[in-house]
Amino acid sequence: MNRPRPLPNQMASESFQPLQGMSDIRAPEVYLWQHLESASRNVLERYGFDEIRTPVLEREALFTRAIGDTTDVVQKEMYNFEDRGRRKIALRPEGTASVMRVVASAGMELQDARLYYLGPMFRCERPQAGRKRQFHQLGAETIGEPNPAADAECIALQLQLLSAWGLSGAKLQINTRGTAEDRDAVAAGIRDSLGPVRGELCEDCQRRFDSNIMRILDCKNPNCRTLVDAVPPVTEYMSEGSRAYLAEVRDLLNLLDIDATLNPQLVRGLDYYVHTVWEITHSALGAQDALCGGGRYRFTFGKKGIEGVGFAMGLERVMMALEAAGVDPAERSPSTQVYVVTQHESAFRENLVLAQTLRLRGISCGIDLRGRKIKKQMQAADRAGARWVVIRGEAEMDEGTFLLKNMADGTQEALEMPELMERLATALSIRCAATDEDTQ
Ligand code: AMP
């Protein structure tokens, strides 16, 4: 049977849905987001970080160069396309590359900057629980040369964010990637150890054996995991300096009263990491317990090298952990404090002025704009959670009074403007004393 085709100016009903893997975030959920965001900003400011907002669209080459064109993020997941001027651009799949671009272009003033970003990222992944095509990351970067104290502080900050969101019980694992100079010796060590069992590795790892052998340590395949367990810790192949660096980071974490478990197989996917890498897990997430992580890095932009330490956390993932851990993160919809009810249309214009006056005084105030019946207005006040209702009709207009109803106990009294203001100010503990204008 032929379905009627929508007329050109009609949208098919699926067009009302967002694209796959993307979500609309509405109240009340949006208040949870706002809560996480404001708690984050509070912590980040305490640690001396400035927010940076970079464009969502960037040149594609920024990501292929910064993240590496052999990574899954760049090869399979990036939203890249040509714009109208045939420029190759991409929706940012992560935030660090853009921050590095800014630091590289800024010169001296950002050489030891502390920057954080919070916003949407885009990866064209197969959508599944907790993985979206538009998701949100909070990331922080401390720019500067390798310094164990900066690494320890960055880890402390990330853990502090989790606890500010109400998540306790997160576990920290730490390791080192050593320096660029260690890399050949580490690769040779792993090759010696895994060479005899190469044929037993998964297909991906057999490829990695030649292209990027360190990544084998990261493989999630259970068989590869067993084989990797027999590989000596990567630190055995590193210089004394790299080992001392890790020891210093661990010592400083200890000083800050932070438990860190050494995980010699932790390497984290990306090639730009040097020295410290870490991962935070939470048991509430089940078998796939990785929550977020971070590390020290060295990026090369043309002739410029940028060093720093940082992390990025997926907020959807954090929310999953909060829910799984049974944390109620004090989600608060801002409730309406006062609702102005118009009993007779002749009072409407004055009521509109009253609502405006209350709002100017810092009181959150609702009012019906559609001339609905008083019963509907009272229901709206109830739904909005109003603690007080101010009712005005013809009689109150004649007498120059306002009927103030306490929604908690149902009592009401007629008040003139100055008393009304004073009563609300006391009840709502805000300064909104009446001015001369109110009495006129
Ligand atoms: P990555 O950049 O892959 O190291 O991921 C950093 C953070 O972003 C982690 O906390 C991930 O859980 C989160 N993340 C990465 N990709 C997605 C996605 N497609 N949907 C939701 N969160 C993601």
CSV table of C-alpha atoms and ligand atoms in Angstrom, one decimal:
chain,number,residue,atom,x,y,z
A,1,MET,CA,0.0,0.0,0.0
A,2,ASN,CA,1.3,3.4,-0.9
A,3,ARG,CA,1.7,5.6,2.2
A,4,PRO,CA,0.7,9.2,1.6
A,5,ARG,CA,3.8,11.3,1.0
A,6,PRO,CA,4.2,14.2,3.4
A,7,LEU,CA,3.6,17.5,1.6
A,8,PRO,CA,6.9,19.5,1.1
A,9,ASN,CA,6.3,21.8,4.0
A,10,GLN,CA,5.3,19.0,6.4
A,11,MET,CA,7.8,17.0,8.3
A,12,ALA,CA,7.6,13.3,8.7
A,13,SER,CA,7.0,12.4,12.3
A,14,GLU,CA,10.5,10.9,12.7
A,15,SER,CA,11.9,14.3,11.8
A,16,PHE,CA,10.8,15.5,15.2
A,17,GLN,CA,13.3,13.1,16.8
A,18,PRO,CA,17.0,14.2,17.2
A,19,LEU,CA,19.5,12.4,15.1
A,20,GLN,CA,20.5,9.0,16.2
A,21,GLY,CA,22.9,9.1,19.2
A,22,MET,CA,22.0,12.7,20.0
A,23,SER,CA,19.7,13.8,22.7
A,24,ASP,CA,17.5,16.7,23.7
A,25,ILE,CA,18.1,17.5,27.4
A,26,ARG,CA,15.0,18.9,29.1
A,27,ALA,CA,13.8,19.7,32.5
A,28,PRO,CA,14.1,18.1,35.0
A,29,GLU,CA,17.2,16.3,33.7
A,30,VAL,CA,18.7,19.6,32.6
A,31,TYR,CA,18.9,20.6,36.3
A,32,LEU,CA,21.1,17.7,37.0
A,33,TRP,CA,23.4,18.9,34.2
A,34,GLN,CA,23.4,22.4,35.6
A,35,HIS,CA,24.2,21.0,39.0
A,36,LEU,CA,27.2,19.0,37.7
A,37,GLU,CA,28.4,22.0,35.7
A,38,SER,CA,28.2,24.5,38.5
A,39,ALA,CA,29.8,22.1,41.0
A,40,SER,CA,32.6,21.5,38.5
A,41,ARG,CA,33.2,25.2,37.9
A,42,ASN,CA,33.4,25.7,41.6
A,43,VAL,CA,36.1,23.1,42.1
A,44,LEU,CA,38.1,24.1,39.0
A,45,GLU,CA,38.2,27.7,40.1
A,46,ARG,CA,39.5,26.6,43.5
A,47,TYR,CA,42.4,24.9,41.7
A,48,GLY,CA,43.0,28.1,39.7
A,49,PHE,CA,41.8,27.0,36.3
A,50,ASP,CA,40.4,29.4,33.7
A,51,GLU,CA,37.6,28.3,31.3
A,52,ILE,CA,38.4,28.2,27.6
A,53,ARG,CA,35.7,28.0,25.0
A,54,THR,CA,36.9,26.9,21.6
A,55,PRO,CA,34.8,26.4,18.4
A,56,VAL,CA,32.9,23.2,17.8
A,57,LEU,CA,34.1,23.1,14.2
A,58,GLU,CA,37.8,23.0,13.4
A,59,ARG,CA,40.0,22.1,10.5
A,60,GLU,CA,40.1,18.4,10.1
A,61,ALA,CA,43.9,18.4,10.0
A,62,LEU,CA,44.0,19.7,13.6
A,63,PHE,CA,42.7,16.4,14.8
A,64,THR,CA,44.5,14.1,12.4
A,65,ARG,CA,47.7,15.7,13.4
A,66,ALA,CA,47.1,16.1,17.2
A,67,ILE,CA,45.3,12.8,17.9
A,68,GLY,CA,47.0,10.8,15.2
A,69,ASP,CA,45.5,9.5,11.9
A,70,THR,CA,45.8,5.9,12.9
A,71,THR,CA,43.5,6.2,15.9
A,72,ASP,CA,39.9,4.9,15.8
A,73,VAL,CA,38.6,8.4,16.8
A,74,VAL,CA,40.1,9.9,13.7
A,75,GLN,CA,39.8,7.0,11.3
A,76,LYS,CA,36.3,5.7,12.0
A,77,GLU,CA,34.5,8.1,14.3
A,78,MET,CA,35.1,11.7,13.2
A,79,TYR,CA,32.3,13.7,11.7
A,80,ASN,CA,34.3,15.3,8.9
A,81,PHE,CA,33.0,17.0,5.7
A,82,GLU,CA,33.7,19.7,3.2
A,83,ASP,CA,32.1,23.1,3.8
A,84,ARG,CA,30.7,25.3,1.1
A,85,GLY,CA,34.2,26.6,0.4
A,86,ARG,CA,35.4,23.0,0.0
A,87,ARG,CA,37.5,23.3,3.2
A,88,LYS,CA,37.9,20.0,5.1
A,89,ILE,CA,36.5,20.6,8.5
A,90,ALA,CA,35.4,18.4,11.4
A,91,LEU,CA,33.1,18.5,14.4
A,92,ARG,CA,35.5,18.2,17.4
A,93,PRO,CA,35.7,14.7,18.7
A,94,GLU,CA,37.6,15.8,21.8
A,95,GLY,CA,38.8,19.0,23.4
A,96,THR,CA,42.6,18.8,23.9
A,97,ALA,CA,43.6,19.4,20.3
A,98,SER,CA,41.8,22.7,20.2
A,99,VAL,CA,43.3,23.8,23.5
A,100,MET,CA,46.8,22.9,22.1
A,101,ARG,CA,46.0,24.9,19.0
A,102,VAL,CA,45.3,27.9,21.2
A,103,VAL,CA,48.3,27.4,23.3
A,104,ALA,CA,50.5,27.0,20.2
A,105,SER,CA,49.2,30.2,18.7
A,106,ALA,CA,49.4,32.2,22.0
A,107,GLY,CA,53.1,32.3,22.8
A,108,MET,CA,54.4,33.1,26.2
A,109,GLU,CA,51.2,34.1,28.0
A,110,LEU,CA,49.8,30.6,28.0
A,111,GLN,CA,53.1,28.7,28.6
A,112,ASP,CA,52.0,27.6,32.1
A,113,ALA,CA,48.2,28.1,31.7
A,114,ARG,CA,45.6,26.1,33.6
A,115,LEU,CA,42.6,25.7,31.3
A,116,TYR,CA,39.4,23.8,31.4
A,117,TYR,CA,36.6,23.2,28.9
A,118,LEU,CA,33.2,21.8,29.2
A,119,GLY,CA,31.0,21.2,26.2
A,120,PRO,CA,29.7,18.8,23.5
A,121,MET,CA,32.0,16.5,21.5
A,122,PHE,CA,31.0,14.5,18.4
A,123,ARG,CA,31.9,10.9,17.4
A,124,CYS,CA,30.0,8.9,14.9
A,125,GLU,CA,30.0,5.7,17.0
A,126,ARG,CA,27.5,2.9,17.1
A,127,PRO,CA,25.2,4.2,19.8
A,128,GLN,CA,25.0,2.0,22.9
A,129,ALA,CA,24.4,2.5,26.6
A,130,GLY,CA,26.4,5.5,27.7
A,131,ARG,CA,27.9,6.1,24.3
A,132,LYS,CA,26.4,8.9,22.2
A,133,ARG,CA,27.3,10.6,19.0
A,134,GLN,CA,27.0,14.0,20.7
A,135,PHE,CA,28.3,13.7,24.2
A,136,HIS,CA,29.8,16.1,26.8
A,137,GLN,CA,33.3,16.3,28.1
A,138,LEU,CA,34.8,18.2,31.0
A,139,GLY,CA,38.5,18.5,30.4
A,140,ALA,CA,41.4,20.2,32.2
A,141,GLU,CA,44.9,20.9,31.0
A,142,THR,CA,47.9,22.2,33.0
A,143,ILE,CA,50.4,23.4,30.4
A,144,GLY,CA,54.1,23.1,31.2
A,145,GLU,CA,57.1,20.9,31.3
A,146,PRO,CA,57.1,17.6,33.0
A,147,ASN,CA,56.7,18.1,36.7
A,148,PRO,CA,55.5,15.3,39.1
A,149,ALA,CA,53.8,17.9,41.3
A,150,ALA,CA,51.6,19.1,38.4
A,151,ASP,CA,50.6,15.5,37.6
A,152,ALA,CA,49.7,14.7,41.2
A,153,GLU,CA,47.7,17.9,41.5
A,154,CYS,CA,45.8,17.2,38.3
A,155,ILE,CA,44.9,13.7,39.6
A,156,ALA,CA,43.8,15.3,42.9
A,157,LEU,CA,41.6,17.7,40.9
A,158,GLN,CA,39.9,15.0,39.0
A,159,LEU,CA,39.1,13.0,42.1
A,160,GLN,CA,37.9,16.2,43.8
A,161,LEU,CA,35.5,16.7,41.0
A,162,LEU,CA,34.0,13.2,41.4
A,163,SER,CA,33.6,13.8,45.1
A,164,ALA,CA,32.0,17.2,44.5
A,165,TRP,CA,29.4,15.4,42.4
A,166,GLY,CA,28.8,13.0,45.3
A,167,LEU,CA,30.5,10.0,43.9
A,168,SER,CA,32.6,8.2,46.4
A,169,GLY,CA,34.5,4.9,46.1
A,170,ALA,CA,36.4,5.7,42.9
A,171,LYS,CA,39.7,3.9,42.5
A,172,LEU,CA,42.8,5.2,40.9
A,173,GLN,CA,45.3,3.3,38.9
A,174,ILE,CA,48.5,4.8,37.7
A,175,ASN,CA,51.5,4.0,35.5
A,176,THR,CA,54.1,5.6,33.3
A,177,ARG,CA,54.6,5.7,29.6
A,178,GLY,CA,58.2,6.9,30.1
A,179,THR,CA,59.7,9.4,27.7
A,180,ALA,CA,60.1,9.3,23.9
A,181,GLU,CA,63.7,8.1,24.5
A,182,ASP,CA,62.4,5.1,26.4
A,183,ARG,CA,60.0,4.0,23.7
A,184,ASP,CA,62.3,1.8,21.6
A,185,ALA,CA,63.6,-0.1,24.6
A,186,VAL,CA,60.0,-0.6,25.9
A,187,ALA,CA,58.8,-1.8,22.4
A,188,ALA,CA,61.8,-4.2,22.2
A,189,GLY,CA,61.1,-5.6,25.7
A,190,ILE,CA,57.4,-6.2,24.9
A,191,ARG,CA,58.3,-7.7,21.5
A,192,ASP,CA,60.8,-10.2,23.2
A,193,SER,CA,58.1,-11.1,25.7
A,194,LEU,CA,55.2,-11.5,23.3
A,195,GLY,CA,57.1,-12.7,20.3
A,196,PRO,CA,56.8,-16.4,21.1
A,197,VAL,CA,53.0,-16.1,21.5
A,198,ARG,CA,52.4,-13.7,18.7
A,199,GLY,CA,50.2,-16.1,16.8
A,200,GLU,CA,47.8,-16.4,19.8
A,201,LEU,CA,47.1,-12.7,20.0
A,202,CYS,CA,43.8,-11.3,18.5
A,203,GLU,CA,43.9,-10.0,15.0
A,204,ASP,CA,44.1,-6.4,16.0
A,205,CYS,CA,47.0,-7.1,18.3
A,206,GLN,CA,48.8,-9.1,15.6
A,207,ARG,CA,48.7,-5.9,13.6
A,208,ARG,CA,49.6,-3.8,16.6
A,209,PHE,CA,52.7,-6.0,17.1
A,210,ASP,CA,54.3,-4.2,14.2
A,211,SER,CA,52.6,-0.8,14.2
A,212,ASN,CA,52.1,0.1,17.8
A,213,ILE,CA,53.1,-2.7,20.1
A,214,MET,CA,52.4,-0.8,23.4
A,215,ARG,CA,48.7,-0.8,22.6
A,216,ILE,CA,48.6,-4.6,23.0
A,217,LEU,CA,48.9,-4.0,26.7
A,218,ASP,CA,45.6,-2.1,26.5
A,219,CYS,CA,43.6,-4.8,24.6
A,220,LYS,CA,40.4,-5.9,26.2
A,221,ASN,CA,40.3,-9.3,24.6
A,222,PRO,CA,40.4,-11.9,27.5
A,223,ASN,CA,42.9,-14.1,25.7
A,224,CYS,CA,45.2,-11.2,25.0
A,225,ARG,CA,44.8,-10.1,28.6
A,226,THR,CA,46.1,-13.4,29.9
A,227,LEU,CA,49.1,-13.3,27.5
A,228,VAL,CA,49.8,-9.7,28.5
A,229,ASP,CA,49.8,-10.6,32.2
A,230,ALA,CA,53.1,-12.4,31.6
A,231,VAL,CA,54.8,-9.3,30.2
A,232,PRO,CA,57.2,-7.6,32.6
A,233,PRO,CA,56.3,-4.1,33.8
A,234,VAL,CA,57.2,-1.5,31.2
A,235,THR,CA,59.2,0.4,33.8
A,236,GLU,CA,61.8,-2.4,33.6
A,237,TYR,CA,62.8,-1.2,30.2
A,238,MET,CA,62.8,2.5,31.1
A,239,SER,CA,65.5,4.9,32.2
A,240,GLU,CA,66.2,5.6,35.8
A,241,GLY,CA,64.9,9.1,35.3
A,242,SER,CA,61.5,7.9,34.1
A,243,ARG,CA,61.2,5.5,37.0
A,244,ALA,CA,62.1,8.2,39.5
A,245,TYR,CA,59.5,10.5,38.0
A,246,LEU,CA,56.8,7.9,38.6
A,247,ALA,CA,58.0,7.3,42.1
A,248,GLU,CA,57.9,11.0,42.8
A,249,VAL,CA,54.3,11.3,41.5
A,250,ARG,CA,53.3,8.3,43.7
A,251,ASP,CA,55.0,9.9,46.7
A,252,LEU,CA,53.2,13.2,46.2
A,253,LEU,CA,49.8,11.4,45.9
A,254,ASN,CA,50.6,9.7,49.1
A,255,LEU,CA,51.3,13.1,50.7
A,256,LEU,CA,47.9,14.3,49.5
A,257,ASP,CA,46.3,11.2,51.0
A,258,ILE,CA,45.3,9.7,47.7
A,259,ASP,CA,45.5,6.0,47.2
A,260,ALA,CA,47.0,5.0,43.9
A,261,THR,CA,47.4,1.4,42.7
A,262,LEU,CA,50.3,0.8,40.3
A,263,ASN,CA,49.0,-0.9,37.1
A,264,PRO,CA,52.0,-1.8,35.0
A,265,GLN,CA,49.8,-2.6,32.0
A,266,LEU,CA,48.0,0.7,31.9
A,267,VAL,CA,49.1,2.6,28.8
A,268,ARG,CA,46.0,4.5,27.6
A,269,GLY,CA,45.3,4.5,23.9
A,270,LEU,CA,46.8,7.7,22.5
A,271,ASP,CA,50.4,8.0,21.3
A,272,TYR,CA,51.1,11.5,22.7
A,273,TYR,CA,51.3,10.4,26.3
A,274,VAL,CA,54.6,10.6,28.1
A,275,HIS,CA,55.3,9.8,31.8
A,276,THR,CA,52.3,9.6,34.0
A,277,VAL,CA,49.0,8.0,32.8
A,278,TRP,CA,46.1,7.1,35.1
A,279,GLU,CA,42.7,5.7,35.0
A,280,ILE,CA,39.8,6.0,37.5
A,281,THR,CA,37.4,3.1,37.9
A,282,HIS,CA,34.2,2.6,39.8
A,283,SER,CA,32.8,-0.7,40.8
A,284,ALA,CA,29.2,0.5,40.3
A,285,LEU,CA,29.8,0.4,36.5
A,286,GLY,CA,30.2,-3.4,36.6
A,287,ALA,CA,32.6,-5.3,34.4
A,288,GLN,CA,33.4,-2.2,32.2
A,289,ASP,CA,34.4,-0.2,35.2
A,290,ALA,CA,36.6,2.5,33.6
A,291,LEU,CA,35.2,5.9,34.4
A,292,CYS,CA,37.7,8.4,33.2
A,293,GLY,CA,41.5,8.9,33.0
A,294,GLY,CA,44.2,11.3,32.0
A,295,GLY,CA,47.9,11.6,31.4
A,296,ARG,CA,50.9,13.8,30.7
A,297,TYR,CA,51.4,14.5,27.0
A,298,ARG,CA,53.7,16.1,24.5
A,299,PHE,CA,52.2,17.4,21.3
A,300,THR,CA,54.1,18.6,18.3
A,301,PHE,CA,52.7,21.4,16.2
A,302,GLY,CA,55.0,22.0,13.3
A,303,LYS,CA,58.3,22.9,15.1
A,304,LYS,CA,56.5,23.7,18.3
A,305,GLY,CA,56.3,21.2,21.2
A,306,ILE,CA,53.6,21.6,23.8
A,307,GLU,CA,53.7,19.8,27.1
A,308,GLY,CA,51.2,19.4,29.8
A,309,VAL,CA,49.1,17.1,31.9
A,310,GLY,CA,45.4,16.8,31.7
A,311,PHE,CA,42.2,14.7,31.6
A,312,ALA,CA,38.9,14.5,30.0
A,313,MET,CA,35.8,13.0,31.5
A,314,GLY,CA,32.6,12.1,29.8
A,315,LEU,CA,29.7,13.6,31.7
A,316,GLU,CA,27.3,10.9,30.4
A,317,ARG,CA,29.6,8.3,31.8
A,318,VAL,CA,29.8,10.1,35.1
A,319,MET,CA,26.0,10.3,35.2
A,320,MET,CA,25.8,6.5,34.6
A,321,ALA,CA,28.2,6.0,37.5
A,322,LEU,CA,26.1,8.3,39.8
A,323,GLU,CA,23.0,6.4,38.9
A,324,ALA,CA,24.5,3.0,39.3
A,325,ALA,CA,26.0,4.0,42.6
A,326,GLY,CA,22.6,5.2,43.8
A,327,VAL,CA,23.7,8.8,44.3
A,328,ASP,CA,21.0,11.4,44.3
A,329,PRO,CA,23.0,14.4,43.1
A,330,ALA,CA,20.5,16.8,44.7
A,331,GLU,CA,18.8,17.5,41.4
A,332,ARG,CA,16.9,20.7,41.9
A,333,SER,CA,14.4,22.3,39.7
A,334,PRO,CA,14.4,26.0,40.5
A,335,SER,CA,10.9,26.3,42.1
A,336,THR,CA,8.6,29.3,41.7
A,337,GLN,CA,8.4,31.2,45.0
A,338,VAL,CA,5.3,33.3,44.3
A,339,TYR,CA,2.5,32.9,41.8
A,340,VAL,CA,0.3,35.9,40.9
A,341,VAL,CA,-3.3,34.9,40.3
A,342,THR,CA,-5.7,37.2,38.4
A,343,GLN,CA,-9.2,36.9,39.7
A,344,HIS,CA,-10.7,39.4,37.3
A,345,GLU,CA,-9.4,40.5,34.0
A,346,SER,CA,-9.4,44.2,35.1
A,347,ALA,CA,-6.6,43.3,37.5
A,348,PHE,CA,-4.4,41.7,34.9
A,349,ARG,CA,-2.3,44.7,33.8
A,350,GLU,CA,-1.5,45.6,37.5
A,351,ASN,CA,-0.7,42.0,38.2
A,352,LEU,CA,1.7,42.0,35.4
A,353,VAL,CA,3.4,45.0,37.0
A,354,LEU,CA,3.4,43.2,40.3
A,355,ALA,CA,5.1,40.1,38.9
A,356,GLN,CA,7.7,42.3,37.2
A,357,THR,CA,8.3,44.1,40.5
A,358,LEU,CA,8.8,40.8,42.4
A,359,ARG,CA,11.1,39.5,39.8
A,360,LEU,CA,13.2,42.7,39.9
A,361,ARG,CA,13.5,42.2,43.7
A,362,GLY,CA,14.9,38.7,43.1
A,363,ILE,CA,11.8,36.7,43.8
A,364,SER,CA,11.0,34.0,41.3
A,365,CYS,CA,7.5,34.6,40.2
A,366,GLY,CA,4.9,33.0,37.9
A,367,ILE,CA,1.8,34.5,36.4
A,368,ASP,CA,-0.8,33.3,34.0
A,369,LEU,CA,-0.7,35.2,30.7
A,370,ARG,CA,-3.7,33.5,29.0
A,371,GLY,CA,-6.6,34.7,31.1
A,372,ARG,CA,-7.4,31.2,32.3
A,373,LYS,CA,-10.0,30.5,35.0
A,374,ILE,CA,-8.9,31.0,38.6
A,375,LYS,CA,-9.0,27.2,39.3
A,376,LYS,CA,-6.5,26.6,36.5
A,377,GLN,CA,-4.3,29.3,37.7
A,378,MET,CA,-4.3,27.8,41.2
A,379,GLN,CA,-3.4,24.4,39.7
A,380,ALA,CA,-0.5,26.1,37.8
A,381,ALA,CA,0.7,27.6,41.0
A,382,ASP,CA,0.6,24.2,42.7
A,383,ARG,CA,2.5,22.5,39.8
A,384,ALA,CA,5.1,25.2,39.9
A,385,GLY,CA,5.6,24.5,43.6
A,386,ALA,CA,4.8,28.1,44.6
A,387,ARG,CA,5.0,28.7,48.3
A,388,TRP,CA,2.8,31.8,48.1
A,389,VAL,CA,0.0,33.0,45.9
A,390,VAL,CA,-0.9,36.6,45.5
A,391,ILE,CA,-4.6,36.9,44.4
A,392,ARG,CA,-6.0,40.1,43.0
A,393,GLY,CA,-9.5,40.7,41.7
A,394,GLU,CA,-11.9,43.6,41.5
A,395,ALA,CA,-12.4,43.9,45.2
A,396,GLU,CA,-8.7,44.0,46.0
A,397,MET,CA,-8.3,46.5,43.2
A,398,ASP,CA,-10.9,48.7,44.7
A,399,GLU,CA,-9.4,48.4,48.2
A,400,GLY,CA,-5.8,48.7,47.0
A,401,THR,CA,-4.9,45.4,48.7
A,402,PHE,CA,-3.5,42.0,47.7
A,403,LEU,CA,-4.7,38.7,49.0
A,404,LEU,CA,-1.6,36.7,50.1
A,405,LYS,CA,-2.2,32.9,50.4
A,406,ASN,CA,0.2,30.7,52.2
A,407,MET,CA,0.1,27.5,50.2
A,408,ALA,CA,1.6,25.4,53.0
A,409,ASP,CA,-1.3,26.0,55.5
A,410,GLY,CA,-4.0,27.5,53.2
A,411,THR,CA,-4.2,30.7,55.4
A,412,GLN,CA,-4.7,34.0,53.6
A,413,GLU,CA,-4.9,37.7,54.5
A,414,ALA,CA,-5.4,41.0,52.7
A,415,LEU,CA,-2.3,43.2,52.7
A,416,GLU,CA,-1.3,46.5,51.3
A,417,MET,CA,1.8,46.7,49.1
A,418,PRO,CA,4.4,47.6,51.8
A,419,GLU,CA,3.2,44.7,54.1
A,420,LEU,CA,3.0,42.3,51.2
A,421,MET,CA,6.6,43.1,50.3
A,422,GLU,CA,7.8,42.8,53.9
A,423,ARG,CA,6.0,39.6,54.5
A,424,LEU,CA,7.5,38.0,51.3
A,425,ALA,CA,10.9,39.4,52.2
A,426,THR,CA,10.8,37.8,55.6
A,427,ALA,CA,9.3,34.5,54.4
A,428,LEU,CA,11.7,34.1,51.5
A,429,SER,CA,14.7,35.5,53.5
A,430,ILE,CA,15.6,38.0,50.8
A,431,ARG,CA,16.0,41.7,50.8
A,432,CYS,CA,13.0,43.1,49.0
A,433,ALA,CA,11.7,45.8,51.2
A,434,ALA,CA,9.1,48.1,49.7
A,435,THR,CA,10.1,51.3,48.1
A,436,ASP,CA,8.1,54.5,48.0
A,437,GLU,CA,7.1,53.6,44.5
A,438,ASP,CA,5.4,50.4,45.7
A,439,THR,CA,3.0,52.4,47.9
A,440,GLN,CA,1.8,54.7,45.2
B,1,AMP,P1,38.5,9.5,25.3
B,1,AMP,O1,38.7,10.8,24.7
B,1,AMP,O2,38.0,8.4,24.4
B,1,AMP,O3,39.7,9.1,26.2
B,1,AMP,O4,37.3,9.6,26.3
B,1,AMP,C1,37.3,10.6,27.4
B,1,AMP,C2,35.9,10.5,28.1
B,1,AMP,O5,34.9,10.7,27.2
B,1,AMP,C3,35.6,9.2,28.8
B,1,AMP,O6,35.1,9.5,30.1
B,1,AMP,C4,34.6,8.5,27.9
B,1,AMP,O7,33.7,7.8,28.7
B,1,AMP,C5,33.9,9.7,27.3
B,1,AMP,N1,33.4,9.4,25.9
B,1,AMP,C6,34.2,9.1,24.8
B,1,AMP,N2,33.4,8.8,23.8
B,1,AMP,C7,32.1,8.9,24.2
B,1,AMP,C8,30.8,8.7,23.6
B,1,AMP,N3,30.7,8.4,22.3
B,1,AMP,N4,29.7,8.9,24.3
B,1,AMP,C9,29.8,9.2,25.6
B,1,AMP,N5,31.0,9.4,26.3
B,1,AMP,C10,32.2,9.3,25.6
